[in-house]
Tab-separated table of C-alpha atoms in Angstrom:
chain	number	residue	atom	x	y	z
A	628	MET	CA	-57.562	75.654	24.873
A	629	ILE	CA	-54.152	75.417	23.232
A	630	LYS	CA	-54.012	72.898	20.391
A	631	TYR	CA	-51.333	70.229	20.236
A	632	VAL	CA	-48.408	70.986	17.907
A	633	ASP	CA	-45.993	68.362	16.610
A	634	PRO	CA	-42.656	69.639	17.996
A	635	ILE	CA	-40.478	67.843	15.428
A	636	PRO	CA	-40.762	70.309	12.483
A	637	PRO	CA	-39.970	73.375	14.647
A	638	ILE	CA	-37.025	71.537	16.248
A	639	LEU	CA	-35.708	70.569	12.799
A	640	ARG	CA	-35.854	74.194	11.664
A	641	PHE	CA	-34.125	75.207	14.913
A	642	PHE	CA	-31.171	72.853	14.330
A	643	LYS	CA	-30.963	73.636	10.601
A	644	SER	CA	-30.637	77.342	11.369
A	645	ARG	CA	-27.894	76.791	13.985
A	646	THR	CA	-25.791	73.877	12.689
A	647	ASP	CA	-24.368	72.623	9.425
A	648	TYR	CA	-25.256	69.001	10.265
A	649	HIS	CA	-27.475	66.859	8.071
A	650	ILE	CA	-30.775	66.539	9.956
A	651	ASP	CA	-33.577	63.995	9.527
A	652	ALA	CA	-36.918	63.512	11.251
A	653	ASN	CA	-38.193	60.194	12.665
A	654	THR	CA	-35.907	57.918	10.558
A	655	PHE	CA	-32.558	58.392	8.868
A	656	GLN	CA	-32.581	58.529	5.093
A	657	SER	CA	-31.144	55.273	3.736
A	658	ASN	CA	-28.009	56.879	2.282
A	659	ILE	CA	-27.037	58.923	5.371
A	660	SER	CA	-23.794	57.935	7.059
A	661	GLU	CA	-23.528	61.026	9.273
A	662	GLY	CA	-26.100	63.347	10.745
A	663	LEU	CA	-28.658	64.106	13.432
A	664	LEU	CA	-32.002	62.359	13.795
A	665	VAL	CA	-34.796	64.028	15.761
A	666	ARG	CA	-37.806	61.914	16.663
A	667	SER	CA	-40.706	61.880	19.035
A	668	ALA	CA	-40.520	59.402	21.902
A	669	GLY	CA	-43.779	60.027	23.773
A	670	GLY	CA	-44.695	62.101	26.776
A	671	ILE	CA	-48.002	63.292	28.252
A	672	GLY	CA	-48.180	67.003	29.028
A	673	PHE	CA	-44.681	67.378	27.597
A	674	SER	CA	-42.769	66.081	24.574
A	675	ARG	CA	-40.022	63.500	24.922
A	676	ILE	CA	-37.606	63.901	22.036
A	677	GLN	CA	-34.874	61.456	21.114
A	678	LEU	CA	-31.769	62.909	19.486
A	679	ILE	CA	-29.499	60.438	17.691
A	680	TYR	CA	-26.235	61.405	16.034
A	681	ARG	CA	-24.660	58.943	13.567
A	682	ALA	CA	-21.006	59.323	12.503
A	683	SER	CA	-18.046	57.292	11.297
A	684	GLU	CA	-16.347	57.396	14.717
A	685	GLU	CA	-17.903	56.839	18.148
A	686	SER	CA	-16.148	59.876	19.635
A	687	GLU	CA	-17.410	62.115	16.831
A	688	ALA	CA	-20.979	60.865	17.261
A	689	MET	CA	-20.836	61.587	20.995
A	690	SER	CA	-19.191	64.989	20.568
A	691	LYS	CA	-21.711	66.205	17.996
A	692	LEU	CA	-24.654	64.819	19.947
A	693	ILE	CA	-23.472	66.656	23.055
A	694	ASN	CA	-23.256	69.862	20.996
A	695	CYS	CA	-26.879	69.355	19.921
A	696	VAL	CA	-28.079	68.544	23.443
A	697	ASN	CA	-26.367	71.621	24.895
A	698	LEU	CA	-27.688	73.835	22.100
A	699	LEU	CA	-31.263	72.637	22.578
A	700	GLU	CA	-31.108	73.070	26.364
A	701	ALA	CA	-29.574	76.540	26.146
A	702	GLN	CA	-31.657	77.987	23.321
A	703	SER	CA	-34.950	76.074	23.333
A	704	SER	CA	-36.902	79.254	24.100
A	705	SER	CA	-35.858	80.464	20.620
A	706	ILE	CA	-37.666	77.639	18.793
A	707	GLN	CA	-40.145	79.265	16.430
A	708	SER	CA	-43.759	77.977	16.552
A	709	LEU	CA	-43.369	76.451	20.044
A	710	ARG	CA	-43.772	78.195	23.366
A	711	VAL	CA	-41.126	76.306	25.296
A	712	GLU	CA	-41.202	76.539	29.071
A	713	TRP	CA	-38.379	74.120	29.843
A	714	CYS	CA	-35.967	71.736	28.149
A	715	GLU	CA	-33.573	69.262	29.739
A	716	ARG	CA	-31.975	65.942	28.999
A	717	GLU	CA	-33.465	62.945	30.769
A	718	GLY	CA	-30.148	61.138	31.133
A	719	ASN	CA	-26.599	61.186	29.897
A	720	PRO	CA	-25.918	60.484	26.214
A	721	ILE	CA	-25.297	56.829	25.361
A	722	THR	CA	-23.235	55.321	22.554
A	723	SER	CA	-24.456	52.443	20.417
A	724	ARG	CA	-24.249	51.046	16.875
A	725	ASP	CA	-26.930	51.143	14.243
A	726	ASP	CA	-28.197	47.609	13.536
A	727	ASP	CA	-28.507	48.133	9.779
A	728	THR	CA	-25.356	50.111	8.956
A	729	ASP	CA	-23.109	49.172	11.911
A	730	LYS	CA	-22.241	52.894	12.163
A	731	PRO	CA	-21.487	54.392	15.582
A	732	GLU	CA	-24.291	56.439	17.084
A	733	ALA	CA	-24.896	58.411	20.251
A	734	TRP	CA	-28.375	59.146	21.559
A	735	CYS	CA	-30.161	60.973	24.342
A	736	TYR	CA	-33.751	61.651	25.417
A	737	MET	CA	-34.769	65.267	25.961
A	738	ARG	CA	-37.783	66.498	27.928
A	739	LEU	CA	-39.360	69.476	26.193
A	740	GLU	CA	-42.103	71.218	28.125
A	741	HIS	CA	-44.117	73.503	25.857
A	742	LEU	CA	-47.610	74.904	26.004
A	743	GLU	CA	-48.690	73.021	22.882
A	744	ALA	CA	-47.889	69.542	24.322
């Protein structure tokens, strides 16, 4: 039996090694005005991951989120400590505003199928 592994830490290391973006897990740090947030959003037999990019401009948030989505889809098999079988977005990225900071954000759900799910 393969034991469950929290996919968030390996995904954080993956993005940190491939981007120069500020990256947080589960919640943004209170002083962050720009960066990527990676958090778990459920899934049974797979991991649903939500990627959120916060920036000063809506177009920048969307552009950088799309870079992250494409990077994760294309190179997910390179994530250390996870045996990824498949990764895809579950819909198109969506723009929004953070309720607390009123900063523009873009977000997307990703389906990550890995043996440890």
